[in-house]
XYZ file of C-alpha atoms in Angstrom:
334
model
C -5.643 -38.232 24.579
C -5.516 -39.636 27.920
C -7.324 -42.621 26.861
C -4.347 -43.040 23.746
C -1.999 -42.221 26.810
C -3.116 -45.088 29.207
C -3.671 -47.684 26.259
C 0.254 -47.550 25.299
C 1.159 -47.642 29.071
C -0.817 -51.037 28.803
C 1.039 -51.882 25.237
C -2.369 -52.062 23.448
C -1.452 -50.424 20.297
C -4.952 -50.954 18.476
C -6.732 -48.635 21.423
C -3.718 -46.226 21.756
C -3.643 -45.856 18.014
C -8.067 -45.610 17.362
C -8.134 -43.308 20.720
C -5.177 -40.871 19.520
C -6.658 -40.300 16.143
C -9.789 -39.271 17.510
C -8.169 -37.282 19.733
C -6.309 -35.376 16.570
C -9.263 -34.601 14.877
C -11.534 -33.215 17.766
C -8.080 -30.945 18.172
C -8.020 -30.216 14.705
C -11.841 -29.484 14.755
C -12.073 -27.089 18.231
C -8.945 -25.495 17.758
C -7.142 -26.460 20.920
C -3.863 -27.389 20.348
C -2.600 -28.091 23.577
C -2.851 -31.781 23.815
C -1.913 -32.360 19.977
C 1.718 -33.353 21.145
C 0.206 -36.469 23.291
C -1.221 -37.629 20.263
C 1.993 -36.996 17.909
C 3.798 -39.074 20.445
C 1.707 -42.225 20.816
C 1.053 -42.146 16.854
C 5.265 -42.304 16.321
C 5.425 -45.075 19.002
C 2.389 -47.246 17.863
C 2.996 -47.087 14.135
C 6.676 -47.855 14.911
C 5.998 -50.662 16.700
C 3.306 -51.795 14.404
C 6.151 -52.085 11.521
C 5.483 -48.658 9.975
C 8.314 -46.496 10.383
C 7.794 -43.887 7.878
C 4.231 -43.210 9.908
C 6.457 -43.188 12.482
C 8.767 -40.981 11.455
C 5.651 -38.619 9.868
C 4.367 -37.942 13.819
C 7.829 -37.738 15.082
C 8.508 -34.793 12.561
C 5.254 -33.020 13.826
C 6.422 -33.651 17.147
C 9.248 -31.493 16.141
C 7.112 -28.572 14.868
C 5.247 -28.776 17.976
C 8.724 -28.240 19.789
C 9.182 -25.373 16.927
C 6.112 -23.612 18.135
C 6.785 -24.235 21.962
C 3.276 -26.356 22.674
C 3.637 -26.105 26.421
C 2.434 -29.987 27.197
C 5.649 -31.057 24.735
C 7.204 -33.600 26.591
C 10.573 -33.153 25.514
C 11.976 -36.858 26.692
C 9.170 -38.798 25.462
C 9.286 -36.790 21.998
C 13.046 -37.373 21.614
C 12.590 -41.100 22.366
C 9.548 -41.522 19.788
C 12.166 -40.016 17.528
C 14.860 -42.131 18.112
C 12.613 -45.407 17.843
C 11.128 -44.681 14.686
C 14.532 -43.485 13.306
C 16.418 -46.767 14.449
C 13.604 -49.054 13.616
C 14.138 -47.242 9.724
C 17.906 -46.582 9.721
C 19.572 -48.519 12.188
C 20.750 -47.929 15.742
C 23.867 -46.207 14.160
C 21.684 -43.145 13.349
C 20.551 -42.623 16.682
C 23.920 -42.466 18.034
C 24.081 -38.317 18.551
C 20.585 -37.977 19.618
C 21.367 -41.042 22.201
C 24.072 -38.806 23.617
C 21.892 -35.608 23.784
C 18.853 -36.880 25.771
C 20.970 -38.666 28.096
C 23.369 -35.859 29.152
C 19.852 -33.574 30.033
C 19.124 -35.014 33.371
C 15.720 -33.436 33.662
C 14.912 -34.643 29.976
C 16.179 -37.966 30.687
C 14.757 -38.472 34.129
C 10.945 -37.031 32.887
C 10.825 -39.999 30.361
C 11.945 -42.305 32.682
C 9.214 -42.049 34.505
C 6.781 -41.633 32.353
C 7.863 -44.497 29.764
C 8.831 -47.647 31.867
C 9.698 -49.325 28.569
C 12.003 -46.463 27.620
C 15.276 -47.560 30.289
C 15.825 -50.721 28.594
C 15.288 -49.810 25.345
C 17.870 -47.005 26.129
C 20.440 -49.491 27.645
C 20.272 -51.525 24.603
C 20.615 -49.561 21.928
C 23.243 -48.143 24.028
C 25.153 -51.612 24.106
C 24.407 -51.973 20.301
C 26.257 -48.866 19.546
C 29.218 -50.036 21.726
C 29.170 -47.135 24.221
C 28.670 -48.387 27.961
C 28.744 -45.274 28.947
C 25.569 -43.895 28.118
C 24.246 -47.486 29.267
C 25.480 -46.666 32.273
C 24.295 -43.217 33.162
C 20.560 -44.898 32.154
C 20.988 -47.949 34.313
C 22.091 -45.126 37.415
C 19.594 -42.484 36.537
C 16.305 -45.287 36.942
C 18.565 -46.636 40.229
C 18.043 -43.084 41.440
C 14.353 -42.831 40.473
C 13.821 -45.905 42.123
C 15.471 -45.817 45.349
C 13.451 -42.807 45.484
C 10.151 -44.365 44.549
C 9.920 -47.555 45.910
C 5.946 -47.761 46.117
C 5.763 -46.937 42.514
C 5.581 -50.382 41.243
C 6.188 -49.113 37.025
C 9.650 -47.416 38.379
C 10.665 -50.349 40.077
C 9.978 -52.732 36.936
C 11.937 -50.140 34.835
C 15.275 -50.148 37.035
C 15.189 -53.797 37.295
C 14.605 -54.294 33.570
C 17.990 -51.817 33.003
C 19.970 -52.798 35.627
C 19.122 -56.936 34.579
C 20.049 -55.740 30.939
C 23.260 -54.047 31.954
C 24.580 -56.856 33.578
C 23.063 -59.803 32.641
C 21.187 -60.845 35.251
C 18.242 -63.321 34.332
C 16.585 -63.223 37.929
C 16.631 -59.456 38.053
C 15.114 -59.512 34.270
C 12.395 -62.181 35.233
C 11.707 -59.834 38.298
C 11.384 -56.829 35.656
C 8.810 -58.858 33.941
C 7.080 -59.914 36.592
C 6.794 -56.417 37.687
C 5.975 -54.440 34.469
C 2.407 -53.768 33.720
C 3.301 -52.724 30.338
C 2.750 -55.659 27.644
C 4.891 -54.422 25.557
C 7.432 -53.851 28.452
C 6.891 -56.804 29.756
C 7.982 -59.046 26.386
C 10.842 -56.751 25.975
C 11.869 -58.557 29.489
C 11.134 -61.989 28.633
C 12.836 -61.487 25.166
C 16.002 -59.831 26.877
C 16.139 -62.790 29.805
C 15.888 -65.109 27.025
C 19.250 -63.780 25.425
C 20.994 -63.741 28.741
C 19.887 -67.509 29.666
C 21.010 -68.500 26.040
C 24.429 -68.005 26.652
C 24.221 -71.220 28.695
C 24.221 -73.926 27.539
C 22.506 -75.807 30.150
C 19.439 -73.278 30.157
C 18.832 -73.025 26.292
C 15.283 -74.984 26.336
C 14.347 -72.355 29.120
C 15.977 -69.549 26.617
C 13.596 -70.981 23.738
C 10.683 -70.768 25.893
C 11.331 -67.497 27.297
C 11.488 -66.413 23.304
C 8.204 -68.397 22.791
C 6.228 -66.554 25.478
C 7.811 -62.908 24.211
C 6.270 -63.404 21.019
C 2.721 -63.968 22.572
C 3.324 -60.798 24.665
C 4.052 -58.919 21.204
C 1.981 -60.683 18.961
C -1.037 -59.837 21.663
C -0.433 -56.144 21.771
C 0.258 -55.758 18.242
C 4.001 -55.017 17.457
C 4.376 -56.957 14.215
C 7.797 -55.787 14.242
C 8.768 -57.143 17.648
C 7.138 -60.549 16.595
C 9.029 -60.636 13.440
C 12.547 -60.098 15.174
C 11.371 -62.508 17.727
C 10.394 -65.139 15.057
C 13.755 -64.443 13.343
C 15.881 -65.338 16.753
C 13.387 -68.658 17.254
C 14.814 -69.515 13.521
C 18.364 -69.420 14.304
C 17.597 -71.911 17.211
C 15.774 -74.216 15.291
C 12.177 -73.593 17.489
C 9.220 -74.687 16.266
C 10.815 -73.942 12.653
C 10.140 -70.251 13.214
C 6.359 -70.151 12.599
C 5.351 -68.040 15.086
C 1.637 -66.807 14.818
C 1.574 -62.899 14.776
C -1.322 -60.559 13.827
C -1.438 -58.721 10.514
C -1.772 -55.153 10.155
C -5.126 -53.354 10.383
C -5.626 -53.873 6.593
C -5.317 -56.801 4.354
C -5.612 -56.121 0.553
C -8.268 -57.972 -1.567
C -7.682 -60.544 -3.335
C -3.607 -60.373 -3.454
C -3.578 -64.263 -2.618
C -0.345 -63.252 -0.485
C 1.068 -64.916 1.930
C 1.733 -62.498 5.186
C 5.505 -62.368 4.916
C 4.960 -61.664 0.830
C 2.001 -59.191 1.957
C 4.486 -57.241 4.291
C 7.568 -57.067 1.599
C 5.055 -55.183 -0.640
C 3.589 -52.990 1.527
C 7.208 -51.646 2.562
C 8.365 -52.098 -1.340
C 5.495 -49.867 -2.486
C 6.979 -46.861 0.242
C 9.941 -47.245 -2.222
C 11.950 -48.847 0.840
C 15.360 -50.738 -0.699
C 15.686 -54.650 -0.200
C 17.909 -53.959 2.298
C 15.623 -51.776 4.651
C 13.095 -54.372 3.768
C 15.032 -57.127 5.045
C 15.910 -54.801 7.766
C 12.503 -54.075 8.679
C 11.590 -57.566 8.379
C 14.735 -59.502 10.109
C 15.368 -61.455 6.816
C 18.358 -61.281 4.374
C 18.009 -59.007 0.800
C 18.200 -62.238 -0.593
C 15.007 -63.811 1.167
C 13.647 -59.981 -0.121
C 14.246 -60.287 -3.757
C 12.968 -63.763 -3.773
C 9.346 -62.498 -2.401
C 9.270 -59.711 -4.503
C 9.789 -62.166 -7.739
C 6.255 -64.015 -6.438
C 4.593 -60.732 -5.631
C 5.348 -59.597 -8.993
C 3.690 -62.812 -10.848
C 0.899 -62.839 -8.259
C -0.158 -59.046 -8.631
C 0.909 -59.345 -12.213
C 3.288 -56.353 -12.334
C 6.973 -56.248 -13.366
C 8.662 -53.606 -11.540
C 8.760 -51.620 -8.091
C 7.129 -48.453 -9.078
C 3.962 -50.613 -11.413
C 4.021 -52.666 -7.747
C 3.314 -49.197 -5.722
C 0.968 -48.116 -8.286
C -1.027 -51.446 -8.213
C -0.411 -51.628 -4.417
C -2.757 -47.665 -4.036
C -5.269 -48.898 -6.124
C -6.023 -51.744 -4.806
C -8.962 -52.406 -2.143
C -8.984 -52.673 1.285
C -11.157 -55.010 3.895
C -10.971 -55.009 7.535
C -10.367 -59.249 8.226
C -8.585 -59.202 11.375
C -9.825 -58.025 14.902
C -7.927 -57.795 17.885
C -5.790 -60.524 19.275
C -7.024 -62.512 16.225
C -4.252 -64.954 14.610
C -3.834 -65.082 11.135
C -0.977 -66.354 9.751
C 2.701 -67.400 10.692
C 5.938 -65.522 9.973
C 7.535 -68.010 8.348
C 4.913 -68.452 5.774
């Protein structure tokens, strides 16, 4: 578990995943319960990340039974931001508007996954500003101040309250500072990605923007966070970058024989969890449009002729591992 712990402080979501089931089973098989929670909580964040919400959501549930039975490791902060990332990535920010509101009025909740999450300030402040409430963006961007006027040799505190207080206001040079600073990967394209919005709003640093964008993607597409890639590959679109065709990893699996392209292979892995076309576009930063017009050459390719033949084809058919890690093997906007 500690090994799962200190692979998604490094964003490598491949290691944190392989280490945390292990971890689960030897609990499972000895008994010992106490560190099942660890694992729970780097499952929801990894398989969130890794553009599979409902896994997500599946560990952030048992992260609420372990709160149920009072498992005294629960780290009530870190659980109730798994739960909130795996709920927005599925649903939408607007979902996590109440729980936003809970974990940030608890100090002590708030303040415990602060520091142990140095992605989690940012992500906070953002989905605060989504929802239109600078408040609770706010109390965030104060809260990590605190932590790290307090804890100014602590070099993952200081890259957190830089990366909220550069969000919260703007401010490119305190957001290239953030990602200078962060040793998170994941944390550390979350930076670039959010200095790249800030510089895009002038005109005279676009090219700089596009690049920053550019060099997110790696950071993502490195660690693993197909969903983070795909969003990022969505924004290059609208500028016109490189056409879009950003080179991101698949997921662990590829199915034989599907002849699918990557975007087509991720529309019917998500159709087959009988997800709409619109959480499918959702999930995948492309219009219900762009959806149904996969799903029509999934259908002839796989030979089916409706969702629920799709899922049922989808089960039986076989798996082979083809990808290893950090391998490229296809472009989004295939």
């Amino acid at each position: 578990m500690c090994e799962a712990e200190t692979a998604l402080a490094r964003g490598d979501l491949d290691s944190a995943t392989a280490a945390a089931e292990a971890g689960l089973r030897l609990a499972q098989q000895t008994g010992h319960r106490r560190p099942v929670p660890i694992g729970n909580l780097v499952m929801a964040v990894s398989a969130t990340r890794q553009l599979d919400p409902n896994v997500g959501l599946v560990y952030a549930n048992r992260l609420r039974d372990n709160a149920l039975f009072g498992h005294s490791s629960l780290m009530a902060g870190q659980c109730a931001w798994a739960v909130a990332q795996a709920l927005e990535a599925r649903d939408g920010t607007a979902s996590i508007a109440c729980l936003l509101v809970d974990l940030v009025h608890d100090k002590a909740m708030t303040q415990e996954l602060l520091v142990s999450q140095p992605a989690a300030a940012a992500w906070l402040v953002r989905a605060s500003q989504q929802l239109g409430d600078e408040t609770i963006a706010a109390r965030i961007v104060s809260l990590a101040g605190e932590l790290g006027a307090r804890n100014r040799t602590f070099r993952t505190i200081q890259a957190s309250a830089a990366h909220a207080k550069g969000l919260h206001e703007k401010n490119a040079a305190a957001l290239d500072r953030a990602s200078a600073l962060h040793l998170d990967s994941w944390a550390r394209a979350s930076a670039l990605e959010d200095a790249s919005a800030v510089r895009f709003t002038r005109r005279s640093e676009h090219d700089q923007a596009a690049e920053l964008l550019k060099r997110a993607a790696d950071g993502y597409r490195t660690v693993g966070a197909r969903r983070d890639v795909l969003r990022v590959a969505s924004k290059l679109r609208e500028l016109e970058v490189n056409g879009g065709r950003i080179p991101h990893r698949t997921g662990r699996f590829r199915r034989t024989g599907s002849q699918l392209t990557d975007t087509e292979y991720a529309v019917a892995d998500l159709v087959s969890q009988g997800l709409t076309n619109g959480r499918v576009a959702r999930q995948l930063f492309i219009s219900p449009h762009t959806v149904a017009f996969h799903l029509k050459k999934i259908f002839r390719k796989l030979d089916v002729s409706s969702r629920v033949e799709l899922a049922s084809t989808w089960t039986r058919l076989p798996q082979e591992h083809t990808t290893t890690p950090g391998q490229v093997v296809g472009y989004v906007g295939a």
